Amino acid sequence: MKPRLPLPLRFSRSYATRLPERPPYRAPDPLRDNPHAVYESLPENATFIHRPPPTAPSPLSYTTAPASPLLQSSPTPTPTPTPTSVEAGSLPPQVWKDKGAKPRVSDEDLAQIRRLRREDPATWTRTRLAQEFNCTPWFVGRVTSLKGPERRKAQEEMAREHEAARAKWGERRALNEDIRKRRKEFW
């Protein structure tokens, strides 16, 4: 009887050292040996290969009525389209309507905008004056910016409104805003 060792000795692994690798995928060339491919010899030892799509031809297909002069059976020069010759139907629809330029504000209207904004800036806001006089709120702000105490009063009013909105925040949002403020301090 052989003496037994306390631990079995093995000289072969029972696991794989690495996973087997597949060779990289090499896609077959769709142009080689294609019965539908059209080969055209071009100058300077170049070849133009055209393979039509694998769908049935339609009246709108580029293969039945190709735009390229290389694929036409009888090459005829096609006129290049100019911006004036492009049909309106061939262009995509506009995403938004063109509002056009706003008419210029007269001197009398400009004086009235300044007077109304100076008398009561709470009632005659930029947006309301812009709607009233058919101009942009940015223009009203450039023409009638608030000065000194009026500006401070408007900023304090806005700060009060923001504070009232912040009072409605939950604990998590308030904590996140506080973290953002502290992070911004370290910029």
Coordinates of N, CA and C in Angstrom, one line a residue:
M1 N 0.8 -1.2 0.0 CA 0.0 0.0 0.0 C 0.9 1.2 0.0
K2 N 0.5 2.2 -0.9 CA 1.2 3.5 -1.0 C 0.9 4.4 0.1
P3 N 1.9 5.2 0.6 CA 1.5 6.2 1.6 C 0.7 7.3 1.0
R4 N -0.3 7.7 1.6 CA -1.2 8.8 1.1 C -0.7 10.1 1.6
L5 N -0.7 11.1 0.7 CA -0.4 12.5 1.1 C -1.7 13.2 1.6
P6 N -1.5 14.1 2.5 CA -2.7 14.8 3.1 C -3.5 15.6 2.0
L7 N -2.8 16.1 1.0 CA -3.4 16.9 0.0 C -3.1 16.2 -1.4
P8 N -4.1 16.1 -2.2 CA -3.8 15.5 -3.5 C -3.0 16.4 -4.4
L9 N -2.0 15.9 -5.1 CA -1.2 16.7 -5.9 C -1.7 16.6 -7.4
R10 N -1.9 17.7 -8.0 CA -2.3 17.7 -9.4 C -1.4 18.5 -10.2
F11 N -1.1 18.0 -11.4 CA -0.2 18.7 -12.3 C -0.9 19.2 -13.5
S12 N -2.2 19.2 -13.5 CA -2.9 19.8 -14.7 C -4.0 20.7 -14.1
R13 N -4.3 21.8 -14.9 CA -5.3 22.7 -14.5 C -6.7 22.2 -14.8
S14 N -7.6 22.6 -13.9 CA -9.0 22.2 -14.2 C -9.8 23.4 -14.7
Y15 N -9.1 24.4 -15.1 CA -9.8 25.6 -15.6 C -9.1 26.2 -16.8
A16 N -9.8 27.0 -17.6 CA -9.2 27.5 -18.8 C -8.4 28.8 -18.4
T17 N -7.2 29.0 -19.0 CA -6.4 30.2 -18.7 C -7.0 31.4 -19.4
R18 N -7.7 31.2 -20.5 CA -8.3 32.4 -21.2 C -9.4 31.8 -22.1
L19 N -10.3 32.7 -22.4 CA -11.4 32.3 -23.3 C -11.0 32.2 -24.7
P20 N -11.5 31.2 -25.4 CA -11.2 31.1 -26.9 C -11.7 32.3 -27.6
E21 N -10.9 32.8 -28.6 CA -11.3 33.9 -29.3 C -11.8 33.5 -30.7
R22 N -12.8 34.2 -31.2 CA -13.2 34.0 -32.6 C -12.4 34.9 -33.5
P23 N -12.2 34.5 -34.7 CA -11.5 35.4 -35.6 C -12.4 36.5 -35.9
P24 N -11.8 37.7 -36.3 CA -12.7 38.9 -36.6 C -13.6 38.6 -37.8
Y25 N -14.8 39.1 -37.8 CA -15.7 38.9 -38.9 C -15.3 39.7 -40.1
R26 N -15.2 39.0 -41.2 CA -14.9 39.6 -42.5 C -16.1 39.5 -43.4
A27 N -16.8 40.6 -43.6 CA -18.0 40.6 -44.4 C -17.7 40.4 -45.9
P28 N -18.5 39.6 -46.6 CA -18.2 39.4 -48.0 C -18.4 40.7 -48.8
D29 N -17.6 40.9 -49.8 CA -17.7 42.1 -50.7 C -19.0 41.9 -51.5
P30 N -20.0 42.9 -51.3 CA -21.2 42.7 -52.1 C -21.1 43.1 -53.5
L31 N -20.0 43.7 -54.0 CA -19.8 44.1 -55.4 C -19.1 43.0 -56.2
R32 N -18.4 42.1 -55.5 CA -17.8 41.0 -56.2 C -18.8 39.9 -56.6
D33 N -18.7 39.5 -57.8 CA -19.6 38.4 -58.4 C -21.1 38.7 -58.2
N34 N -21.5 40.0 -58.3 CA -22.9 40.3 -58.2 C -23.4 40.4 -59.6
P35 N -24.5 39.6 -60.0 CA -25.0 39.6 -61.3 C -25.7 40.9 -61.8
H36 N -26.1 41.8 -60.8 CA -26.8 43.0 -61.1 C -25.9 44.2 -61.1
A37 N -24.6 44.0 -60.8 CA -23.7 45.2 -60.7 C -23.3 45.7 -62.1
V38 N -23.2 47.0 -62.2 CA -22.9 47.6 -63.5 C -21.5 48.2 -63.3
Y39 N -20.6 47.8 -64.2 CA -19.2 48.3 -64.2 C -19.0 49.3 -65.3
E40 N -18.5 50.4 -65.0 CA -18.2 51.5 -66.0 C -16.7 51.8 -65.9
S41 N -16.0 51.8 -67.0 CA -14.6 52.2 -67.0 C -14.5 53.7 -67.1
L42 N -13.8 54.3 -66.3 CA -13.6 55.8 -66.2 C -12.2 56.1 -66.7
P43 N -11.9 57.3 -67.0 CA -10.5 57.7 -67.4 C -9.6 57.5 -66.2
E44 N -8.3 57.5 -66.5 CA -7.3 57.4 -65.4 C -7.3 56.1 -64.7
N45 N -7.6 55.0 -65.4 CA -7.6 53.7 -64.9 C -8.5 53.5 -63.6
A46 N -9.7 54.1 -63.6 CA -10.6 54.0 -62.5 C -11.9 53.2 -63.0
T47 N -12.5 52.6 -62.1 CA -13.7 51.8 -62.4 C -14.9 52.3 -61.5
F48 N -16.0 52.5 -62.1 CA -17.2 52.9 -61.3 C -18.1 51.7 -61.2
I49 N -18.4 51.2 -60.0 CA -19.3 50.0 -59.9 C -20.6 50.5 -59.2
H50 N -21.7 50.2 -59.8 CA -23.0 50.5 -59.3 C -23.8 49.2 -59.1
R51 N -24.3 49.0 -57.8 CA -25.1 47.9 -57.5 C -26.5 48.4 -57.1
P52 N -27.5 48.1 -57.9 CA -28.8 48.6 -57.5 C -29.3 48.0 -56.2
P53 N -30.2 48.6 -55.6 CA -30.7 48.1 -54.3 C -31.5 46.8 -54.5
P54 N -31.6 45.9 -53.5 CA -32.3 44.7 -53.7 C -33.8 44.8 -53.5
T55 N -34.4 45.8 -54.1 CA -35.8 45.9 -54.1 C -36.3 46.1 -55.5
A56 N -37.7 45.9 -55.6 CA -38.3 46.0 -56.9 C -38.2 47.5 -57.4
P57 N -37.9 47.8 -58.7 CA -37.9 49.2 -59.1 C -39.2 49.8 -59.0
S58 N -39.2 51.1 -58.7 CA -40.5 51.9 -58.6 C -40.3 53.1 -59.5
P59 N -41.5 53.8 -59.8 CA -41.4 54.9 -60.7 C -40.5 56.0 -60.1
L60 N -40.3 56.0 -58.7 CA -39.5 57.1 -58.1 C -38.1 56.6 -57.8
S61 N -37.7 55.4 -58.3 CA -36.4 54.8 -58.1 C -35.3 55.5 -58.8
Y62 N -34.2 55.6 -58.2 CA -33.0 56.2 -58.9 C -32.4 55.2 -59.9
T63 N -32.7 54.0 -59.8 CA -32.1 53.0 -60.7 C -32.8 53.0 -62.1
T64 N -34.2 53.3 -62.0 CA -34.9 53.3 -63.3 C -34.8 54.6 -64.0
A65 N -34.6 55.7 -63.2 CA -34.4 57.0 -63.8 C -33.3 57.7 -63.0
P66 N -32.0 57.2 -63.3 CA -30.9 57.7 -62.4 C -30.6 59.1 -62.7
A67 N -30.2 59.8 -61.6 CA -29.8 61.2 -61.7 C -28.3 61.3 -62.2
S68 N -27.5 60.3 -61.9 CA -26.1 60.3 -62.3 C -26.0 60.1 -63.8
P69 N -25.3 61.0 -64.5 CA -25.1 60.8 -66.0 C -24.3 59.5 -66.3
L70 N -23.6 59.0 -65.3 CA -22.8 57.7 -65.6 C -23.7 56.5 -65.7
L71 N -24.9 56.6 -65.1 CA -25.8 55.4 -65.1 C -26.9 55.5 -66.2
Q72 N -27.0 56.7 -66.9 CA -28.0 56.8 -67.9 C -27.6 56.1 -69.2
S73 N -28.6 55.5 -69.8 CA -28.2 54.7 -71.0 C -27.7 55.6 -72.1
S74 N -28.3 56.8 -72.3 CA -27.9 57.8 -73.3 C -27.5 59.0 -72.5
P75 N -26.2 59.2 -72.3 CA -25.8 60.4 -71.5 C -26.2 61.7 -72.1
T76 N -27.0 62.4 -71.4 CA -27.4 63.8 -71.9 C -27.0 64.7 -70.8
P77 N -26.4 65.9 -71.1 CA -26.1 66.8 -70.0 C -27.3 67.3 -69.3
T78 N -27.3 67.3 -68.0 CA -28.5 67.8 -67.2 C -28.1 69.2 -66.8
P79 N -29.1 70.1 -66.9 CA -28.8 71.5 -66.4 C -28.7 71.5 -64.9
T80 N -27.8 72.2 -64.3 CA -27.7 72.3 -62.9 C -28.8 73.2 -62.4
P81 N -29.5 72.8 -61.3 CA -30.6 73.7 -60.8 C -30.0 75.0 -60.2
T82 N -30.7 76.0 -60.5 CA -30.4 77.3 -59.9 C -31.4 77.6 -58.8
P83 N -31.1 78.5 -57.9 CA -32.1 78.8 -56.8 C -33.4 79.3 -57.4
T84 N -33.4 79.9 -58.5 CA -34.7 80.4 -59.1 C -35.5 79.3 -59.8
S85 N -34.7 78.3 -60.3 CA -35.4 77.2 -61.1 C -35.9 76.1 -60.2
V86 N -35.6 76.1 -58.9 CA -36.0 75.1 -58.0 C -37.5 75.3 -57.7
E87 N -38.3 74.2 -57.9 CA -39.7 74.3 -57.7 C -40.0 74.4 -56.2
A88 N -41.1 75.1 -55.9 CA -41.5 75.2 -54.5 C -41.9 73.9 -53.9
G89 N -42.5 73.0 -54.7 CA -42.9 71.7 -54.2 C -41.7 70.8 -53.9
S90 N -40.5 71.1 -54.4 CA -39.4 70.2 -54.2 C -38.7 70.5 -52.9
L91 N -39.0 71.6 -52.3 CA -38.4 72.0 -51.0 C -39.2 71.5 -49.8
P92 N -38.6 71.2 -48.7 CA -39.3 70.7 -47.5 C -40.1 71.9 -46.9
P93 N -41.1 71.7 -46.2 CA -41.9 72.8 -45.6 C -41.1 73.5 -44.5
Q94 N -41.4 74.7 -44.3 CA -40.6 75.5 -43.3 C -41.1 75.0 -41.9
V95 N -40.1 75.0 -41.0 CA -40.4 74.6 -39.6 C -41.2 75.6 -38.9
W96 N -40.9 76.9 -39.1 CA -41.7 77.9 -38.4 C -42.0 79.0 -39.5
K97 N -43.0 79.8 -39.2 CA -43.4 80.8 -40.1 C -42.4 82.0 -40.0
D98 N -42.2 82.7 -41.1 CA -41.3 83.9 -41.1 C -42.2 85.0 -40.6
K99 N -41.8 85.6 -39.5 CA -42.6 86.7 -38.9 C -42.3 88.0 -39.6
G100 N -41.2 88.1 -40.2 CA -40.9 89.4 -40.9 C -40.3 90.4 -39.8
A101 N -39.8 91.5 -40.4 CA -39.3 92.5 -39.5 C -40.4 93.3 -38.9
K102 N -40.2 93.7 -37.6 CA -41.2 94.6 -37.0 C -41.1 96.0 -37.5
P103 N -42.2 96.7 -37.6 CA -42.1 98.1 -38.1 C -41.3 99.0 -37.1
R104 N -40.7 100.0 -37.6 CA -40.0 100.9 -36.7 C -40.9 101.7 -35.8
V105 N -40.5 101.9 -34.6 CA -41.3 102.7 -33.6 C -41.0 104.2 -33.9
S106 N -42.1 104.9 -33.9 CA -42.0 106.4 -34.2 C -41.5 107.0 -32.9
D107 N -41.1 108.3 -33.1 CA -40.6 109.1 -31.9 C -41.6 109.3 -30.9
E108 N -42.9 109.6 -31.3 CA -44.0 109.8 -30.4 C -44.2 108.5 -29.6
D109 N -44.2 107.3 -30.2 CA -44.5 106.1 -29.5 C -43.3 105.8 -28.6
L110 N -42.1 106.2 -29.0 CA -40.9 106.0 -28.1 C -41.1 106.8 -26.8
A111 N -41.5 108.0 -27.0 CA -41.7 108.9 -25.8 C -42.8 108.4 -24.9
Q112 N -43.9 107.8 -25.5 CA -45.0 107.3 -24.7 C -44.5 106.0 -24.0
I113 N -43.7 105.2 -24.7 CA -43.2 104.0 -24.0 C -42.4 104.4 -22.8
R114 N -41.5 105.3 -22.9 CA -40.7 105.8 -21.8 C -41.5 106.4 -20.7
R115 N -42.6 107.2 -21.0 CA -43.4 107.8 -20.0 C -44.2 106.7 -19.3
L116 N -44.8 105.8 -20.0 CA -45.6 104.7 -19.3 C -44.7 103.9 -18.4
R117 N -43.6 103.5 -18.9 CA -42.7 102.7 -18.1 C -42.2 103.4 -16.8
R118 N -41.9 104.7 -16.9 CA -41.5 105.5 -15.8 C -42.6 105.7 -14.8
E119 N -43.8 105.9 -15.2 CA -45.0 106.1 -14.3 C -45.3 104.9 -13.5
D120 N -45.4 103.7 -14.1 CA -45.8 102.6 -13.4 C -45.2 101.3 -14.0
P121 N -43.9 101.0 -13.6 CA -43.2 99.8 -14.2 C -43.9 98.5 -13.8
A122 N -44.6 98.4 -12.7 CA -45.3 97.2 -12.3 C -46.4 96.9 -13.3
T123 N -47.2 97.9 -13.7 CA -48.3 97.7 -14.7 C -47.8 97.5 -16.1
W124 N -46.9 98.5 -16.5 CA -46.4 98.5 -17.8 C -45.0 97.8 -17.9
T125 N -45.1 96.5 -17.9 CA -43.9 95.6 -18.0 C -43.4 95.7 -19.4
R126 N -42.2 95.1 -19.6 CA -41.6 95.0 -20.9 C -42.5 94.3 -21.9
T127 N -43.0 93.2 -21.5 CA -43.8 92.3 -22.4 C -45.1 93.1 -22.8
R128 N -45.7 93.7 -21.8 CA -47.0 94.4 -22.1 C -46.7 95.6 -23.0
L129 N -45.7 96.3 -22.8 CA -45.3 97.5 -23.7 C -45.0 96.9 -25.1
A130 N -44.3 95.8 -25.2 CA -43.9 95.3 -26.5 C -45.1 94.8 -27.2
Q131 N -46.1 94.2 -26.6 CA -47.3 93.9 -27.3 C -48.1 95.1 -27.7
E132 N -48.1 96.1 -26.8 CA -48.9 97.3 -27.1 C -48.4 98.1 -28.3
F133 N -47.1 98.2 -28.4 CA -46.4 99.0 -29.5 C -45.8 98.1 -30.6
N134 N -46.1 96.8 -30.6 CA -45.6 96.0 -31.7 C -44.1 96.0 -31.9
C135 N -43.4 95.7 -30.8 CA -41.9 95.6 -30.8 C -41.5 94.5 -29.9
T136 N -40.2 94.3 -29.7 CA -39.8 93.2 -28.9 C -39.6 93.6 -27.5
P137 N -39.7 92.7 -26.5 CA -39.4 93.1 -25.1 C -37.9 93.5 -24.9
W138 N -37.0 93.0 -25.7 CA -35.6 93.4 -25.6 C -35.5 94.9 -26.0
F139 N -36.2 95.3 -27.0 CA -36.1 96.7 -27.5 C -36.7 97.6 -26.4
V140 N -37.8 97.2 -25.7 CA -38.3 98.0 -24.6 C -37.3 98.1 -23.5
G141 N -36.7 97.0 -23.2 CA -35.7 97.1 -22.1 C -34.5 98.0 -22.5
R142 N -34.1 98.0 -23.7 CA -33.0 98.9 -24.2 C -33.4 100.3 -24.1
V143 N -34.6 100.6 -24.4 CA -35.0 102.0 -24.5 C -35.4 102.6 -23.1
T144 N -36.0 101.7 -22.3 CA -36.5 102.2 -21.0 C -36.0 101.4 -19.8
S145 N -34.7 101.3 -19.7 CA -34.1 100.5 -18.5 C -34.4 101.3 -17.3
L146 N -34.7 100.5 -16.2 CA -35.0 101.2 -14.9 C -33.7 101.7 -14.3
K147 N -33.8 102.8 -13.6 CA -32.6 103.4 -13.0 C -32.7 103.3 -11.5
G148 N -31.5 103.3 -10.9 CA -31.3 103.5 -9.4 C -32.3 102.8 -8.5
P149 N -33.1 103.6 -7.8 CA -34.0 103.0 -6.8 C -35.1 102.1 -7.4
E150 N -35.6 102.5 -8.6 CA -36.6 101.7 -9.2 C -36.1 100.3 -9.6
R151 N -34.8 100.3 -10.0 CA -34.2 99.0 -10.4 C -34.1 98.1 -9.1
R152 N -33.6 98.7 -8.0 CA -33.4 98.0 -6.8 C -34.7 97.5 -6.2
K153 N -35.8 98.3 -6.4 CA -37.1 97.9 -5.9 C -37.6 96.7 -6.7
A154 N -37.4 96.8 -8.0 CA -37.9 95.6 -8.9 C -37.1 94.4 -8.6
Q155 N -35.8 94.5 -8.3 CA -35.0 93.3 -7.9 C -35.4 92.7 -6.6
E156 N -35.7 93.6 -5.6 CA -36.2 93.1 -4.3 C -37.5 92.4 -4.5
E157 N -38.4 92.9 -5.3 CA -39.7 92.3 -5.5 C -39.5 90.9 -6.1
M158 N -38.6 90.8 -7.1 CA -38.3 89.5 -7.8 C -37.7 88.6 -6.8
A159 N -36.8 89.1 -5.9 CA -36.2 88.2 -4.9 C -37.2 87.7 -3.9
R160 N -38.2 88.5 -3.5 CA -39.3 88.1 -2.6 C -40.1 87.0 -3.3
E161 N -40.4 87.1 -4.6 CA -41.2 86.1 -5.3 C -40.4 84.8 -5.4
H162 N -39.1 84.9 -5.6 CA -38.2 83.7 -5.7 C -38.2 83.0 -4.3
E163 N -38.1 83.8 -3.3 CA -38.0 83.3 -1.9 C -39.3 82.6 -1.6
A164 N -40.4 83.1 -2.0 CA -41.7 82.5 -1.7 C -41.8 81.1 -2.5
A165 N -41.2 81.1 -3.7 CA -41.2 79.8 -4.4 C -40.3 78.8 -3.8
R166 N -39.1 79.3 -3.2 CA -38.2 78.4 -2.6 C -38.8 77.8 -1.3
A167 N -39.7 78.6 -0.6 CA -40.3 78.1 0.6 C -41.2 76.9 0.3
K168 N -41.6 76.7 -0.9 CA -42.5 75.6 -1.2 C -41.7 74.3 -1.6
W169 N -40.3 74.5 -1.7 CA -39.5 73.3 -2.0 C -39.5 72.3 -0.9
G170 N -39.3 71.1 -1.3 CA -39.1 70.0 -0.3 C -37.7 70.0 0.3
E171 N -37.5 69.1 1.2 CA -36.2 69.0 1.9 C -35.1 68.6 1.0
R172 N -35.4 67.6 0.1 CA -34.3 67.1 -0.8 C -33.9 68.2 -1.8
R173 N -34.9 68.9 -2.4 CA -34.5 69.9 -3.4 C -33.7 71.1 -2.7
A174 N -34.2 71.5 -1.5 CA -33.4 72.5 -0.8 C -32.0 72.1 -0.6
L175 N -31.8 70.8 -0.2 CA -30.5 70.3 0.1 C -29.6 70.3 -1.2
N176 N -30.2 69.8 -2.3 CA -29.5 69.8 -3.6 C -29.1 71.2 -4.0
E177 N -30.0 72.2 -3.9 CA -29.6 73.6 -4.2 C -28.5 74.1 -3.3
D178 N -28.5 73.8 -2.0 CA -27.5 74.2 -1.1 C -26.1 73.6 -1.6
I179 N -26.2 72.3 -2.0 CA -24.9 71.7 -2.4 C -24.4 72.3 -3.7
R180 N -25.3 72.7 -4.6 CA -24.9 73.4 -5.8 C -24.2 74.7 -5.5
K181 N -24.8 75.5 -4.6 CA -24.2 76.8 -4.2 C -22.8 76.6 -3.7
R182 N -22.7 75.6 -2.8 CA -21.3 75.4 -2.2 C -20.3 74.9 -3.2
R183 N -20.8 74.1 -4.2 CA -19.9 73.7 -5.2 C -19.5 74.8 -6.1
K184 N -20.4 75.8 -6.3 CA -20.1 76.9 -7.2 C -19.1 77.8 -6.5
E185 N -19.1 77.9 -5.2 CA -18.1 78.7 -4.5 C -16.7 78.3 -4.7
F186 N -16.5 77.0 -5.0 CA -15.1 76.5 -5.2 C -14.6 76.6 -6.7
W187 N -15.4 77.2 -7.5 CA -15.1 77.3 -8.9 C -13.9 78.3 -9.1

